[in-house]
């Protein structure tokens, strides 16, 4: 009787093992730029010819119609990411560096590290050079 019970249990376990269903986990792909979208709180540091000052501020990186934008104050500037993992970005809008218009420069550029973003502006953006906007994602 014991042998029959043991055989029955082994056959039952073998049947259950064969009927095991494979569980597949679906992980959706998230565009790296999507991870940068949000509100950032930090500071705007402006350095003029004589003095520098810091102001507490906030800014946003937003997505609209499959395009990314930096929203800061009255500005809404389109940005593009420079690499596939969306760590560095530049303003889409350019300005001319010389009178012939042969050389151009980006209005600003920036980079992301973990949950923070940093933006460095040029004079053509409307502020003195050596300006930094930085913040941590909220």
Coordinates of C-alpha atoms in Angstrom, one line a residue:
X1 CA 0.0 0.0 0.0
X2 CA 2.8 2.4 0.8
X3 CA 4.5 1.8 -2.5
X4 CA 1.3 2.5 -4.4
X5 CA 0.8 5.7 -2.4
X6 CA 4.3 6.8 -3.1
X7 CA 4.0 6.0 -6.8
X8 CA 0.7 7.9 -7.0
X9 CA 2.3 11.0 -5.4
X10 CA 5.3 10.8 -7.8
X11 CA 3.0 10.5 -10.8
X12 CA 0.9 13.4 -9.5
X13 CA 3.9 15.6 -9.0
X14 CA 5.3 14.7 -12.4
X15 CA 2.0 15.7 -14.0
X16 CA 1.8 19.0 -12.1
X17 CA 5.4 19.8 -13.1
X18 CA 4.7 19.1 -16.8
X19 CA 1.6 21.3 -16.7
X20 CA 3.4 24.3 -15.3
X21 CA 2.7 27.4 -17.2
X22 CA 5.5 29.8 -18.1
X23 CA 4.9 33.2 -16.6
X24 CA 6.0 36.0 -18.9
X25 CA 6.6 39.5 -17.4
X26 CA 6.0 42.4 -19.8
X27 CA 8.2 45.3 -19.2
X28 CA 7.3 48.3 -21.3
X29 CA 10.0 50.4 -22.9
X30 CA 10.3 53.9 -21.5
X31 CA 12.0 56.5 -23.6
X32 CA 14.9 57.9 -21.5
X33 CA 13.7 61.5 -22.2
X34 CA 10.4 60.6 -20.5
X35 CA 12.3 60.1 -17.3
X36 CA 13.5 63.7 -17.4
X37 CA 10.0 65.2 -17.7
X38 CA 8.9 67.0 -14.5
X39 CA 9.3 69.9 -12.2
X40 CA 12.7 70.8 -10.8
X41 CA 13.3 73.0 -7.8
X42 CA 16.7 74.6 -7.2
X43 CA 18.4 77.9 -8.0
X44 CA 19.3 80.3 -10.8
X45 CA 22.8 81.7 -10.5
X46 CA 23.5 84.8 -12.5
X47 CA 27.0 86.3 -12.8
X48 CA 27.4 89.7 -14.2
X49 CA 30.6 91.7 -14.8
X50 CA 31.0 92.5 -11.1
X51 CA 28.7 90.4 -8.9
X52 CA 27.0 87.0 -8.8
X53 CA 23.7 86.2 -7.1
X54 CA 21.6 83.1 -6.5
X55 CA 17.8 83.0 -6.6
X56 CA 15.6 80.1 -5.5
X57 CA 13.5 79.0 -8.4
X58 CA 11.8 76.2 -10.2
X59 CA 11.6 75.1 -13.8
X60 CA 10.2 72.3 -15.9
X61 CA 11.1 69.9 -18.5
X62 CA 7.9 69.1 -20.4
X63 CA 6.9 67.0 -23.4
X64 CA 4.4 68.3 -25.9
X65 CA 3.6 66.7 -29.3
X66 CA 6.6 64.4 -29.0
X67 CA 9.0 67.4 -28.4
X68 CA 10.7 68.3 -25.2
X69 CA 10.8 71.8 -23.8
X70 CA 12.6 73.7 -21.0
X71 CA 10.0 76.0 -19.3
X72 CA 11.6 78.7 -17.2
X73 CA 10.0 82.0 -16.4
X74 CA 8.6 83.4 -19.6
X75 CA 10.7 81.1 -21.7
X76 CA 9.6 78.0 -23.4
X77 CA 12.6 76.7 -25.4
X78 CA 12.6 73.4 -27.3
X79 CA 15.4 71.1 -26.4
X80 CA 16.9 67.9 -28.0
X81 CA 18.8 65.2 -26.2
X82 CA 22.3 64.6 -27.5
X83 CA 22.6 60.9 -26.7
X84 CA 20.3 57.9 -26.5
X85 CA 20.2 57.8 -22.7
X86 CA 19.1 61.5 -22.4
X87 CA 21.9 62.8 -20.2
X88 CA 22.8 65.8 -22.3
X89 CA 20.6 68.3 -24.2
X90 CA 20.8 71.5 -26.2
X91 CA 18.4 74.2 -27.2
X92 CA 17.0 73.7 -30.7
X93 CA 17.3 77.5 -31.3
X94 CA 20.7 78.7 -32.4
X95 CA 22.3 82.2 -32.8
X96 CA 25.1 83.3 -35.1
X97 CA 28.6 83.7 -33.8
X98 CA 29.9 85.8 -36.7
X99 CA 28.6 88.4 -39.1
X100 CA 28.6 86.0 -42.0
X101 CA 26.4 83.5 -40.2
X102 CA 28.7 80.6 -40.9
X103 CA 29.1 79.7 -37.2
X104 CA 26.3 79.2 -34.9
X105 CA 25.9 78.3 -31.2
X106 CA 23.1 76.9 -29.1
X107 CA 21.2 79.3 -26.8
X108 CA 21.9 76.9 -23.9
X109 CA 23.0 73.4 -23.1
X110 CA 22.5 71.2 -20.2
X111 CA 22.9 67.8 -18.6
X112 CA 21.1 65.5 -16.2
X113 CA 22.6 63.5 -13.4
X114 CA 20.4 61.0 -11.5
X115 CA 17.3 63.2 -10.5
X116 CA 18.9 66.6 -11.1
X117 CA 19.2 68.9 -14.2
X118 CA 21.7 71.6 -14.9
X119 CA 21.4 74.3 -17.6
X120 CA 24.1 76.7 -18.8
X121 CA 22.9 79.7 -20.7
X122 CA 24.8 81.9 -23.3
X123 CA 24.6 85.7 -23.6
X124 CA 22.2 85.3 -26.5
X125 CA 19.5 83.8 -24.3
X126 CA 19.2 87.3 -22.7
X127 CA 21.3 87.1 -19.6
X128 CA 25.0 87.5 -18.8
X129 CA 27.3 84.6 -19.5
X130 CA 28.2 82.1 -16.8
X131 CA 24.7 81.5 -15.7
X132 CA 23.5 78.3 -14.2
X133 CA 20.1 76.9 -13.6
X134 CA 20.1 73.8 -11.5
X135 CA 17.4 71.8 -9.7
X136 CA 16.4 68.5 -8.3
X137 CA 13.3 66.7 -9.7
X138 CA 10.3 66.9 -7.4

